[in-house]
PDB file of N, CA and C in Angstrom:
ATOM      1  N   MET A   1      21.030 106.876  40.500  1.00  0.00           N
ATOM      2  CA  MET A   1      19.964 107.896  40.488  1.00  0.00           C
ATOM      3  C   MET A   1      20.670 109.297  40.989  1.00  0.00           C
ATOM      4  N   LEU A   2      20.420 110.319  40.461  1.00  0.00           N
ATOM      5  CA  LEU A   2      20.840 111.567  40.842  1.00  0.00           C
ATOM      6  C   LEU A   2      19.954 112.202  41.919  1.00  0.00           C
ATOM      7  N   LYS A   3      20.525 112.638  43.022  1.00  0.00           N
ATOM      8  CA  LYS A   3      19.798 113.201  44.145  1.00  0.00           C
ATOM      9  C   LYS A   3      20.005 114.694  44.167  1.00  0.00           C
ATOM     10  N   ILE A   4      18.804 115.420  44.156  1.00  0.00           N
ATOM     11  CA  ILE A   4      18.814 116.885  44.127  1.00  0.00           C
ATOM     12  C   ILE A   4      18.179 117.275  45.413  1.00  0.00           C
ATOM     13  N   ASN A   5      18.861 118.308  46.195  1.00  0.00           N
ATOM     14  CA  ASN A   5      18.244 118.736  47.445  1.00  0.00           C
ATOM     15  C   ASN A   5      17.016 119.637  47.209  1.00  0.00           C
ATOM     16  N   TRP A   6      16.386 120.040  48.083  1.00  0.00           N
ATOM     17  CA  TRP A   6      15.075 120.685  48.082  1.00  0.00           C
ATOM     18  C   TRP A   6      15.264 122.135  47.562  1.00  0.00           C
ATOM     19  N   PHE A   7      16.362 122.804  47.981  1.00  0.00           N
ATOM     20  CA  PHE A   7      16.662 124.110  47.533  1.00  0.00           C
ATOM     21  C   PHE A   7      16.875 124.142  46.028  1.00  0.00           C
ATOM     22  N   THR A   8      17.658 123.363  45.513  1.00  0.00           N
ATOM     23  CA  THR A   8      17.923 123.220  44.201  1.00  0.00           C
ATOM     24  C   THR A   8      16.728 122.985  43.407  1.00  0.00           C
ATOM     25  N   LYS A   9      15.686 122.035  43.745  1.00  0.00           N
ATOM     26  CA  LYS A   9      14.490 121.778  43.193  1.00  0.00           C
ATOM     27  C   LYS A   9      13.660 123.037  43.169  1.00  0.00           C
ATOM     28  N   LEU A  10      13.669 123.825  44.336  1.00  0.00           N
ATOM     29  CA  LEU A  10      12.813 124.976  44.324  1.00  0.00           C
ATOM     30  C   LEU A  10      13.331 125.957  43.218  1.00  0.00           C
ATOM     31  N   LEU A  11      14.617 126.068  43.044  1.00  0.00           N
ATOM     32  CA  LEU A  11      15.360 127.000  42.168  1.00  0.00           C
ATOM     33  C   LEU A  11      14.941 126.776  40.643  1.00  0.00           C
ATOM     34  N   ILE A  12      14.987 125.388  40.419  1.00  0.00           N
ATOM     35  CA  ILE A  12      14.804 124.749  39.036  1.00  0.00           C
ATOM     36  C   ILE A  12      13.227 125.043  38.711  1.00  0.00           C
ATOM     37  N   ARG A  13      12.361 124.879  39.596  1.00  0.00           N
ATOM     38  CA  ARG A  13      11.030 124.922  39.386  1.00  0.00           C
ATOM     39  C   ARG A  13      10.496 126.453  39.296  1.00  0.00           C
ATOM     40  N   PHE A  14      11.003 127.257  40.243  1.00  0.00           N
ATOM     41  CA  PHE A  14      10.297 128.661  40.316  1.00  0.00           C
ATOM     42  C   PHE A  14      11.162 129.826  39.711  1.00  0.00           C
ATOM     43  N   THR A  15      12.576 129.537  39.647  1.00  0.00           N
ATOM     44  CA  THR A  15      13.454 130.722  39.133  1.00  0.00           C
ATOM     45  C   THR A  15      14.439 129.976  38.372  1.00  0.00           C
ATOM     46  N   PRO A  16      14.257 129.390  37.098  1.00  0.00           N
ATOM     47  CA  PRO A  16      15.225 128.595  36.470  1.00  0.00           C
ATOM     48  C   PRO A  16      16.502 129.549  36.020  1.00  0.00           C
ATOM     49  N   LYS A  17      16.215 130.843  35.856  1.00  0.00           N
ATOM     50  CA  LYS A  17      17.439 131.741  35.404  1.00  0.00           C
ATOM     51  C   LYS A  17      18.339 131.767  36.640  1.00  0.00           C
ATOM     52  N   THR A  18      17.805 131.998  37.827  1.00  0.00           N
ATOM     53  CA  THR A  18      18.672 131.871  39.044  1.00  0.00           C
ATOM     54  C   THR A  18      19.310 130.712  39.307  1.00  0.00           C
ATOM     55  N   PHE A  19      18.666 129.527  39.003  1.00  0.00           N
ATOM     56  CA  PHE A  19      19.301 128.226  39.045  1.00  0.00           C
ATOM     57  C   PHE A  19      20.421 128.052  38.090  1.00  0.00           C
ATOM     58  N   LEU A  20      20.327 128.684  36.916  1.00  0.00           N
ATOM     59  CA  LEU A  20      21.409 128.629  35.921  1.00  0.00           C
ATOM     60  C   LEU A  20      22.590 129.481  36.427  1.00  0.00           C
ATOM     61  N   ARG A  21      22.302 130.647  37.069  1.00  0.00           N
ATOM     62  CA  ARG A  21      23.356 131.389  37.567  1.00  0.00           C
ATOM     63  C   ARG A  21      24.078 130.805  38.757  1.00  0.00           C
ATOM     64  N   TYR A  22      23.316 130.000  39.536  1.00  0.00           N
ATOM     65  CA  TYR A  22      23.913 129.303  40.600  1.00  0.00           C
ATOM     66  C   TYR A  22      24.818 128.149  40.237  1.00  0.00           C
ATOM     67  N   VAL A  23      24.442 127.532  39.228  1.00  0.00           N
ATOM     68  CA  VAL A  23      25.236 126.394  38.654  1.00  0.00           C
ATOM     69  C   VAL A  23      26.485 127.047  38.025  1.00  0.00           C
ATOM     70  N   ALA A  24      26.355 128.004  37.260  1.00  0.00           N
ATOM     71  CA  ALA A  24      27.409 128.705  36.487  1.00  0.00           C
ATOM     72  C   ALA A  24      28.433 129.124  37.526  1.00  0.00           C
ATOM     73  N   LYS A  25      28.060 129.809  38.727  1.00  0.00           N
ATOM     74  CA  LYS A  25      28.930 130.223  39.771  1.00  0.00           C
ATOM     75  C   LYS A  25      29.708 128.954  40.371  1.00  0.00           C
ATOM     76  N   LYS A  26      29.007 127.881  40.595  1.00  0.00           N
ATOM     77  CA  LYS A  26      29.669 126.728  41.114  1.00  0.00           C
ATOM     78  C   LYS A  26      30.684 126.193  40.163  1.00  0.00           C
ATOM     79  N   GLN A  27      30.655 126.349  38.894  1.00  0.00           N
ATOM     80  CA  GLN A  27      31.372 125.812  37.821  1.00  0.00           C
ATOM     81  C   GLN A  27      32.521 126.845  37.402  1.00  0.00           C
ATOM     82  N   GLY A  28      32.466 127.977  38.200  1.00  0.00           N
ATOM     83  CA  GLY A  28      33.542 129.059  37.856  1.00  0.00           C
ATOM     84  C   GLY A  28      33.280 129.771  36.722  1.00  0.00           C
ATOM     85  N   ILE A  29      31.898 129.844  36.169  1.00  0.00           N
ATOM     86  CA  ILE A  29      31.637 130.644  34.869  1.00  0.00           C
ATOM     87  C   ILE A  29      31.001 131.967  35.474  1.00  0.00           C
ATOM     88  N   LYS A  30      31.467 133.076  34.907  1.00  0.00           N
ATOM     89  CA  LYS A  30      30.959 134.392  35.287  1.00  0.00           C
ATOM     90  C   LYS A  30      29.619 134.546  34.862  1.00  0.00           C
ATOM     91  N   SER A  31      28.655 134.885  35.712  1.00  0.00           N
ATOM     92  CA  SER A  31      27.202 135.071  35.494  1.00  0.00           C
ATOM     93  C   SER A  31      26.965 135.995  34.278  1.00  0.00           C
ATOM     94  N   GLU A  32      27.865 136.917  34.026  1.00  0.00           N
ATOM     95  CA  GLU A  32      27.879 137.869  32.875  1.00  0.00           C
ATOM     96  C   GLU A  32      27.704 137.121  31.503  1.00  0.00           C
ATOM     97  N   LYS A  33      28.559 136.123  31.475  1.00  0.00           N
ATOM     98  CA  LYS A  33      28.602 135.359  30.281  1.00  0.00           C
ATOM     99  C   LYS A  33      27.181 134.738  29.958  1.00  0.00           C
ATOM    100  N   LEU A  34      26.737 134.019  31.075  1.00  0.00           N
ATOM    101  CA  LEU A  34      25.400 133.479  30.889  1.00  0.00           C
ATOM    102  C   LEU A  34      24.343 134.488  30.547  1.00  0.00           C
ATOM    103  N   ASP A  35      24.348 135.658  31.130  1.00  0.00           N
ATOM    104  CA  ASP A  35      23.397 136.666  30.957  1.00  0.00           C
ATOM    105  C   ASP A  35      23.478 137.028  29.452  1.00  0.00           C
ATOM    106  N   TYR A  36      24.705 137.357  28.833  1.00  0.00           N
ATOM    107  CA  TYR A  36      24.861 137.727  27.513  1.00  0.00           C
ATOM    108  C   TYR A  36      24.414 136.683  26.537  1.00  0.00           C
ATOM    109  N   ALA A  37      24.689 135.422  26.909  1.00  0.00           N
ATOM    110  CA  ALA A  37      24.137 134.324  25.873  1.00  0.00           C
ATOM    111  C   ALA A  37      22.628 134.229  26.001  1.00  0.00           C
ATOM    112  N   MET A  38      22.064 134.282  27.201  1.00  0.00           N
ATOM    113  CA  MET A  38      20.521 134.246  27.276  1.00  0.00           C
ATOM    114  C   MET A  38      19.930 135.439  26.599  1.00  0.00           C
ATOM    115  N   LYS A  39      20.537 136.658  26.629  1.00  0.00           N
ATOM    116  CA  LYS A  39      19.908 137.766  26.018  1.00  0.00           C
ATOM    117  C   LYS A  39      20.098 137.504  24.468  1.00  0.00           C
ATOM    118  N   LEU A  40      21.275 137.302  24.086  1.00  0.00           N
ATOM    119  CA  LEU A  40      21.650 137.184  22.614  1.00  0.00           C
ATOM    120  C   LEU A  40      20.770 136.126  21.812  1.00  0.00           C
ATOM    121  N   PHE A  41      20.766 134.925  22.462  1.00  0.00           N
ATOM    122  CA  PHE A  41      20.087 133.756  21.800  1.00  0.00           C
ATOM    123  C   PHE A  41      18.651 133.711  22.279  1.00  0.00           C
ATOM    124  N   GLY A  42      18.256 134.130  23.469  1.00  0.00           N
ATOM    125  CA  GLY A  42      16.912 134.024  24.048  1.00  0.00           C
ATOM    126  C   GLY A  42      15.881 134.985  23.449  1.00  0.00           C
ATOM    127  N   GLU A  43      16.390 136.165  22.880  1.00  0.00           N
ATOM    128  CA  GLU A  43      15.584 137.154  22.251  1.00  0.00           C
ATOM    129  C   GLU A  43      15.496 136.915  20.705  1.00  0.00           C
ATOM    130  N   SER A  44      16.365 135.996  20.229  1.00  0.00           N
ATOM    131  CA  SER A  44      16.237 135.755  18.808  1.00  0.00           C
ATOM    132  C   SER A  44      15.016 134.867  18.421  1.00  0.00           C
ATOM    133  N   LYS A  45      14.360 135.345  17.264  1.00  0.00           N
ATOM    134  CA  LYS A  45      13.190 134.582  16.803  1.00  0.00           C
ATOM    135  C   LYS A  45      13.602 133.523  15.934  1.00  0.00           C
ATOM    136  N   ARG A  46      14.856 133.678  15.183  1.00  0.00           N
ATOM    137  CA  ARG A  46      15.281 132.499  14.314  1.00  0.00           C
ATOM    138  C   ARG A  46      16.899 132.459  14.392  1.00  0.00           C
ATOM    139  N   ILE A  47      17.378 131.288  14.526  1.00  0.00           N
ATOM    140  CA  ILE A  47      18.713 131.161  14.519  1.00  0.00           C
ATOM    141  C   ILE A  47      19.089 130.094  13.575  1.00  0.00           C
ATOM    142  N   ASP A  48      19.890 130.436  12.514  1.00  0.00           N
ATOM    143  CA  ASP A  48      20.300 129.600  11.363  1.00  0.00           C
ATOM    144  C   ASP A  48      21.841 129.416  11.504  1.00  0.00           C
ATOM    145  N   ILE A  49      22.232 128.180  10.960  1.00  0.00           N
ATOM    146  CA  ILE A  49      23.536 127.726  10.828  1.00  0.00           C
ATOM    147  C   ILE A  49      23.983 127.601   9.346  1.00  0.00           C
ATOM    148  N   HIS A  50      25.078 128.097   9.006  1.00  0.00           N
ATOM    149  CA  HIS A  50      25.502 128.015   7.678  1.00  0.00           C
ATOM    150  C   HIS A  50      26.916 127.484   7.598  1.00  0.00           C
ATOM    151  N   PRO A  51      27.339 126.581   6.847  1.00  0.00           N
ATOM    152  CA  PRO A  51      28.890 126.253   6.626  1.00  0.00           C
ATOM    153  C   PRO A  51      29.536 127.433   6.126  1.00  0.00           C
ATOM    154  N   LEU A  52      30.755 127.543   6.401  1.00  0.00           N
ATOM    155  CA  LEU A  52      31.691 128.664   5.667  1.00  0.00           C
ATOM    156  C   LEU A  52      31.888 128.225   4.192  1.00  0.00           C
ATOM    157  N   PRO A  53      31.904 129.128   3.410  1.00  0.00           N
ATOM    158  CA  PRO A  53      32.214 128.789   2.024  1.00  0.00           C
ATOM    159  C   PRO A  53      33.590 127.989   2.008  1.00  0.00           C
ATOM    160  N   SER A  54      33.757 127.070   1.012  1.00  0.00           N
ATOM    161  CA  SER A  54      34.753 126.145   1.051  1.00  0.00           C
ATOM    162  C   SER A  54      36.235 126.913   0.954  1.00  0.00           C
ATOM    163  N   CYS A  55      36.292 128.151   0.465  1.00  0.00           N
ATOM    164  CA  CYS A  55      37.485 128.698   0.248  1.00  0.00           C
ATOM    165  C   CYS A  55      37.986 129.449   1.443  1.00  0.00           C
ATOM    166  N   SER A  56      37.013 129.524   2.450  1.00  0.00           N
ATOM    167  CA  SER A  56      37.349 130.269   3.677  1.00  0.00           C
ATOM    168  C   SER A  56      37.932 129.472   4.881  1.00  0.00           C
ATOM    169  N   GLY A  57      38.042 128.062   4.560  1.00  0.00           N
ATOM    170  CA  GLY A  57      38.563 127.313   5.797  1.00  0.00           C
ATOM    171  C   GLY A  57      37.424 126.643   6.480  1.00  0.00           C
ATOM    172  N   ARG A  58      37.753 125.906   7.504  1.00  0.00           N
ATOM    173  CA  ARG A  58      36.721 125.139   8.188  1.00  0.00           C
ATOM    174  C   ARG A  58      36.062 126.073   9.352  1.00  0.00           C
ATOM    175  N   GLY A  59      34.800 125.943   9.332  1.00  0.00           N
ATOM    176  CA  GLY A  59      34.100 126.700  10.270  1.00  0.00           C
ATOM    177  C   GLY A  59      32.576 126.857   9.991  1.00  0.00           C
ATOM    178  N   PHE A  60      32.001 127.706  10.643  1.00  0.00           N
ATOM    179  CA  PHE A  60      30.378 127.908  10.436  1.00  0.00           C
ATOM    180  C   PHE A  60      30.060 129.244  10.848  1.00  0.00           C
ATOM    181  N   ILE A  61      28.822 129.667  10.440  1.00  0.00           N
ATOM    182  CA  ILE A  61      28.302 131.044  10.632  1.00  0.00           C
ATOM    183  C   ILE A  61      26.961 130.759  11.416  1.00  0.00           C
ATOM    184  N   ILE A  62      26.667 131.427  12.448  1.00  0.00           N
ATOM    185  CA  ILE A  62      25.506 131.434  13.130  1.00  0.00           C
ATOM    186  C   ILE A  62      24.723 132.792  12.722  1.00  0.00           C
ATOM    187  N   THR A  63      23.549 132.672  12.104  1.00  0.00           N
ATOM    188  CA  THR A  63      22.790 133.921  11.793  1.00  0.00           C
ATOM    189  C   THR A  63      21.585 134.113  12.695  1.00  0.00           C
ATOM    190  N   LEU A  64      21.461 135.261  13.272  1.00  0.00           N
ATOM    191  CA  LEU A  64      20.317 135.618  14.162  1.00  0.00           C
ATOM    192  C   LEU A  64      19.327 136.595  13.444  1.00  0.00           C
ATOM    193  N   ASP A  65      18.071 135.972  13.336  1.00  0.00           N
ATOM    194  CA  ASP A  65      17.043 136.767  12.759  1.00  0.00           C
ATOM    195  C   ASP A  65      17.262 137.180  11.396  1.00  0.00           C
ATOM    196  N   ASN A  66      18.100 136.546  10.618  1.00  0.00           N
ATOM    197  CA  ASN A  66      18.445 136.806   9.179  1.00  0.00           C
ATOM    198  C   ASN A  66      19.184 138.176   9.150  1.00  0.00           C
ATOM    199  N   LYS A  67      19.666 138.808  10.184  1.00  0.00           N
ATOM    200  CA  LYS A  67      20.280 140.097  10.133  1.00  0.00           C
ATOM    201  C   LYS A  67      21.699 140.149  10.702  1.00  0.00           C
ATOM    202  N   LEU A  68      21.991 139.352  11.684  1.00  0.00           N
ATOM    203  CA  LEU A  68      23.288 139.316  12.236  1.00  0.00           C
ATOM    204  C   LEU A  68      24.041 138.043  12.087  1.00  0.00           C
ATOM    205  N   SER A  69      25.276 138.020  11.653  1.00  0.00           N
ATOM    206  CA  SER A  69      25.992 136.825  11.429  1.00  0.00           C
ATOM    207  C   SER A  69      27.265 136.802  12.298  1.00  0.00           C
ATOM    208  N   LEU A  70      27.380 135.659  13.104  1.00  0.00           N
ATOM    209  CA  LEU A  70      28.666 135.443  13.973  1.00  0.00           C
ATOM    210  C   LEU A  70      29.521 134.325  13.235  1.00  0.00           C
ATOM    211  N   PHE A  71      30.769 134.691  13.051  1.00  0.00           N
ATOM    212  CA  PHE A  71      31.552 133.837  12.369  1.00  0.00           C
ATOM    213  C   PHE A  71      32.580 133.072  13.350  1.00  0.00           C
ATOM    214  N   PHE A  72      32.698 131.681  13.121  1.00  0.00           N
ATOM    215  CA  PHE A  72      33.477 130.819  13.838  1.00  0.00           C
ATOM    216  C   PHE A  72      34.436 130.008  13.021  1.00  0.00           C
ATOM    217  N   TYR A  73      35.751 129.985  13.286  1.00  0.00           N
ATOM    218  CA  TYR A  73      36.738 129.289  12.382  1.00  0.00           C
ATOM    219  C   TYR A  73      37.388 128.305  13.318  1.00  0.00           C
ATOM    220  N   GLN A  74      37.722 127.107  12.696  1.00  0.00           N
ATOM    221  CA  GLN A  74      38.509 126.038  13.332  1.00  0.00           C
ATOM    222  C   GLN A  74      39.898 126.445  13.693  1.00  0.00           C
ATOM    223  N   ASP A  75      40.359 126.165  14.896  1.00  0.00           N
ATOM    224  CA  ASP A  75      41.765 126.166  15.181  1.00  0.00           C
ATOM    225  C   ASP A  75      42.073 124.864  15.909  1.00  0.00           C
ATOM    226  N   CYS A  76      42.677 123.880  15.094  1.00  0.00           N
ATOM    227  CA  CYS A  76      43.007 122.600  15.625  1.00  0.00           C
ATOM    228  C   CYS A  76      41.808 121.844  16.063  1.00  0.00           C
ATOM    229  N   ASP A  77      41.581 121.710  17.404  1.00  0.00           N
ATOM    230  CA  ASP A  77      40.533 120.884  17.865  1.00  0.00           C
ATOM    231  C   ASP A  77      39.465 121.770  18.562  1.00  0.00           C
ATOM    232  N   HIS A  78      39.313 122.924  18.135  1.00  0.00           N
ATOM    233  CA  HIS A  78      38.253 123.743  18.590  1.00  0.00           C
ATOM    234  C   HIS A  78      37.911 124.924  17.610  1.00  0.00           C
ATOM    235  N   PHE A  79      36.834 125.757  17.880  1.00  0.00           N
ATOM    236  CA  PHE A  79      36.599 126.829  17.003  1.00  0.00           C
ATOM    237  C   PHE A  79      36.721 128.109  17.845  1.00  0.00           C
ATOM    238  N   TYR A  80      37.039 129.143  17.109  1.00  0.00           N
ATOM    239  CA  TYR A  80      37.070 130.491  17.799  1.00  0.00           C
ATOM    240  C   TYR A  80      36.214 131.474  17.131  1.00  0.00           C
ATOM    241  N   TYR A  81      35.672 132.426  17.819  1.00  0.00           N
ATOM    242  CA  TYR A  81      34.896 133.470  17.266  1.00  0.00           C
ATOM    243  C   TYR A  81      35.810 134.515  16.586  1.00  0.00           C
ATOM    244  N   ASP A  82      35.333 134.706  15.321  1.00  0.00           N
ATOM    245  CA  ASP A  82      36.099 135.671  14.601  1.00  0.00           C
ATOM    246  C   ASP A  82      35.609 137.077  14.260  1.00  0.00           C
ATOM    247  N   GLY A  83      34.316 137.183  14.647  1.00  0.00           N
ATOM    248  CA  GLY A  83      33.538 138.531  14.516  1.00  0.00           C
ATOM    249  C   GLY A  83      32.185 138.406  13.875  1.00  0.00           C
ATOM    250  N   CYS A  84      31.689 139.475  13.618  1.00  0.00           N
ATOM    251  CA  CYS A  84      30.367 139.496  13.075  1.00  0.00           C
ATOM    252  C   CYS A  84      30.100 140.403  11.896  1.00  0.00           C
ATOM    253  N   GLU A  85      29.021 140.192  11.244  1.00  0.00           N
ATOM    254  CA  GLU A  85      28.555 141.140  10.118  1.00  0.00           C
ATOM    255  C   GLU A  85      27.126 141.312  10.191  1.00  0.00           C
ATOM    256  N   MET A  86      26.765 142.407   9.702  1.00  0.00           N
ATOM    257  CA  MET A  86      25.263 142.652   9.738  1.00  0.00           C
ATOM    258  C   MET A  86      24.809 142.856   8.267  1.00  0.00           C
ATOM    259  N   GLY A  87      23.504 142.429   8.073  1.00  0.00           N
ATOM    260  CA  GLY A  87      22.928 142.669   6.719  1.00  0.00           C
ATOM    261  C   GLY A  87      21.711 141.856   6.584  1.00  0.00           C
ATOM    262  N   LYS A  88      21.256 141.459   5.369  1.00  0.00           N
ATOM    263  CA  LYS A  88      20.174 140.541   5.309  1.00  0.00           C
ATOM    264  C   LYS A  88      20.624 139.238   4.759  1.00  0.00           C
ATOM    265  N   TYR A  89      20.305 138.114   5.387  1.00  0.00           N
ATOM    266  CA  TYR A  89      20.777 136.803   5.120  1.00  0.00           C
ATOM    267  C   TYR A  89      19.778 135.819   4.707  1.00  0.00           C
ATOM    268  N   GLU A  90      20.134 134.885   3.918  1.00  0.00           N
ATOM    269  CA  GLU A  90      19.291 133.754   3.645  1.00  0.00           C
ATOM    270  C   GLU A  90      18.986 132.737   4.789  1.00  0.00           C
ATOM    271  N   LYS A  91      18.010 131.987   4.689  1.00  0.00           N
ATOM    272  CA  LYS A  91      17.787 130.987   5.640  1.00  0.00           C
ATOM    273  C   LYS A  91      18.919 130.001   5.641  1.00  0.00           C
ATOM    274  N   GLY A  92      19.156 129.306   6.885  1.00  0.00           N
ATOM    275  CA  GLY A  92      20.153 128.324   7.034  1.00  0.00           C
ATOM    276  C   GLY A  92      19.742 127.007   6.541  1.00  0.00           C
ATOM    277  N   ASN A  93      20.616 126.042   6.840  1.00  0.00           N
ATOM    278  CA  ASN A  93      20.485 124.644   6.302  1.00  0.00           C
ATOM    279  C   ASN A  93      20.180 123.855   7.658  1.00  0.00           C
ATOM    280  N   VAL A  94      18.863 123.374   7.823  1.00  0.00           N
ATOM    281  CA  VAL A  94      18.541 122.677   9.091  1.00  0.00           C
ATOM    282  C   VAL A  94      19.165 121.152   9.106  1.00  0.00           C
ATOM    283  N   THR A  95      19.672 120.834   7.934  1.00  0.00           N
ATOM    284  CA  THR A  95      20.121 119.454   8.014  1.00  0.00           C
ATOM    285  C   THR A  95      21.790 119.511   8.030  1.00  0.00           C
ATOM    286  N   ILE A  96      22.358 120.647   8.341  1.00  0.00           N
ATOM    287  CA  ILE A  96      23.788 120.722   8.455  1.00  0.00           C
ATOM    288  C   ILE A  96      24.627 119.697   9.098  1.00  0.00           C
ATOM    289  N   PHE A  97      24.047 119.245  10.312  1.00  0.00           N
ATOM    290  CA  PHE A  97      24.588 118.288  11.116  1.00  0.00           C
ATOM    291  C   PHE A  97      24.197 116.779  10.894  1.00  0.00           C
ATOM    292  N   ASP A  98      23.370 116.733   9.944  1.00  0.00           N
ATOM    293  CA  ASP A  98      22.825 115.231   9.715  1.00  0.00           C
ATOM    294  C   ASP A  98      23.903 114.222   9.244  1.00  0.00           C
ATOM    295  N   ASN A  99      24.893 114.612   8.585  1.00  0.00           N
ATOM    296  CA  ASN A  99      25.896 113.624   8.120  1.00  0.00           C
ATOM    297  C   ASN A  99      27.171 113.571   8.894  1.00  0.00           C
ATOM    298  N   ILE A 100      27.153 114.084  10.032  1.00  0.00           N
ATOM    299  CA  ILE A 100      28.428 114.267  10.762  1.00  0.00           C
ATOM    300  C   ILE A 100      28.728 112.742  11.272  1.00  0.00           C
ATOM    301  N   GLN A 101      30.023 112.354  11.057  1.00  0.00           N
ATOM    302  CA  GLN A 101      30.477 111.162  11.555  1.00  0.00           C
ATOM    303  C   GLN A 101      31.153 111.195  12.816  1.00  0.00           C
ATOM    304  N   GLU A 102      31.030 110.188  13.720  1.00  0.00           N
ATOM    305  CA  GLU A 102      31.412 110.223  15.020  1.00  0.00           C
ATOM    306  C   GLU A 102      33.016 109.758  15.057  1.00  0.00           C
TER     307      GLU A 102
END
């Protein structure tokens, strides 16, 4: 069983964002990265995932609110961010991960 001290319980219950910053700091993650992620994804009403077109290589596209697309390409055993585009985009495929093999 995981034991959590009273201070951590208070942070989780009453100030979850402060708790996340606290944990990020303990893990060596700059709080700015956490703030950027929370602002980018937290303010989005819709997040869609699209596979890259087959001629583009392996990767995926994350589209926020059908207006902003973030491109990620595979580099060996990980993905890297390659840039963004703006425009009007279609809905994503909610079943994109259904057939992933372990």
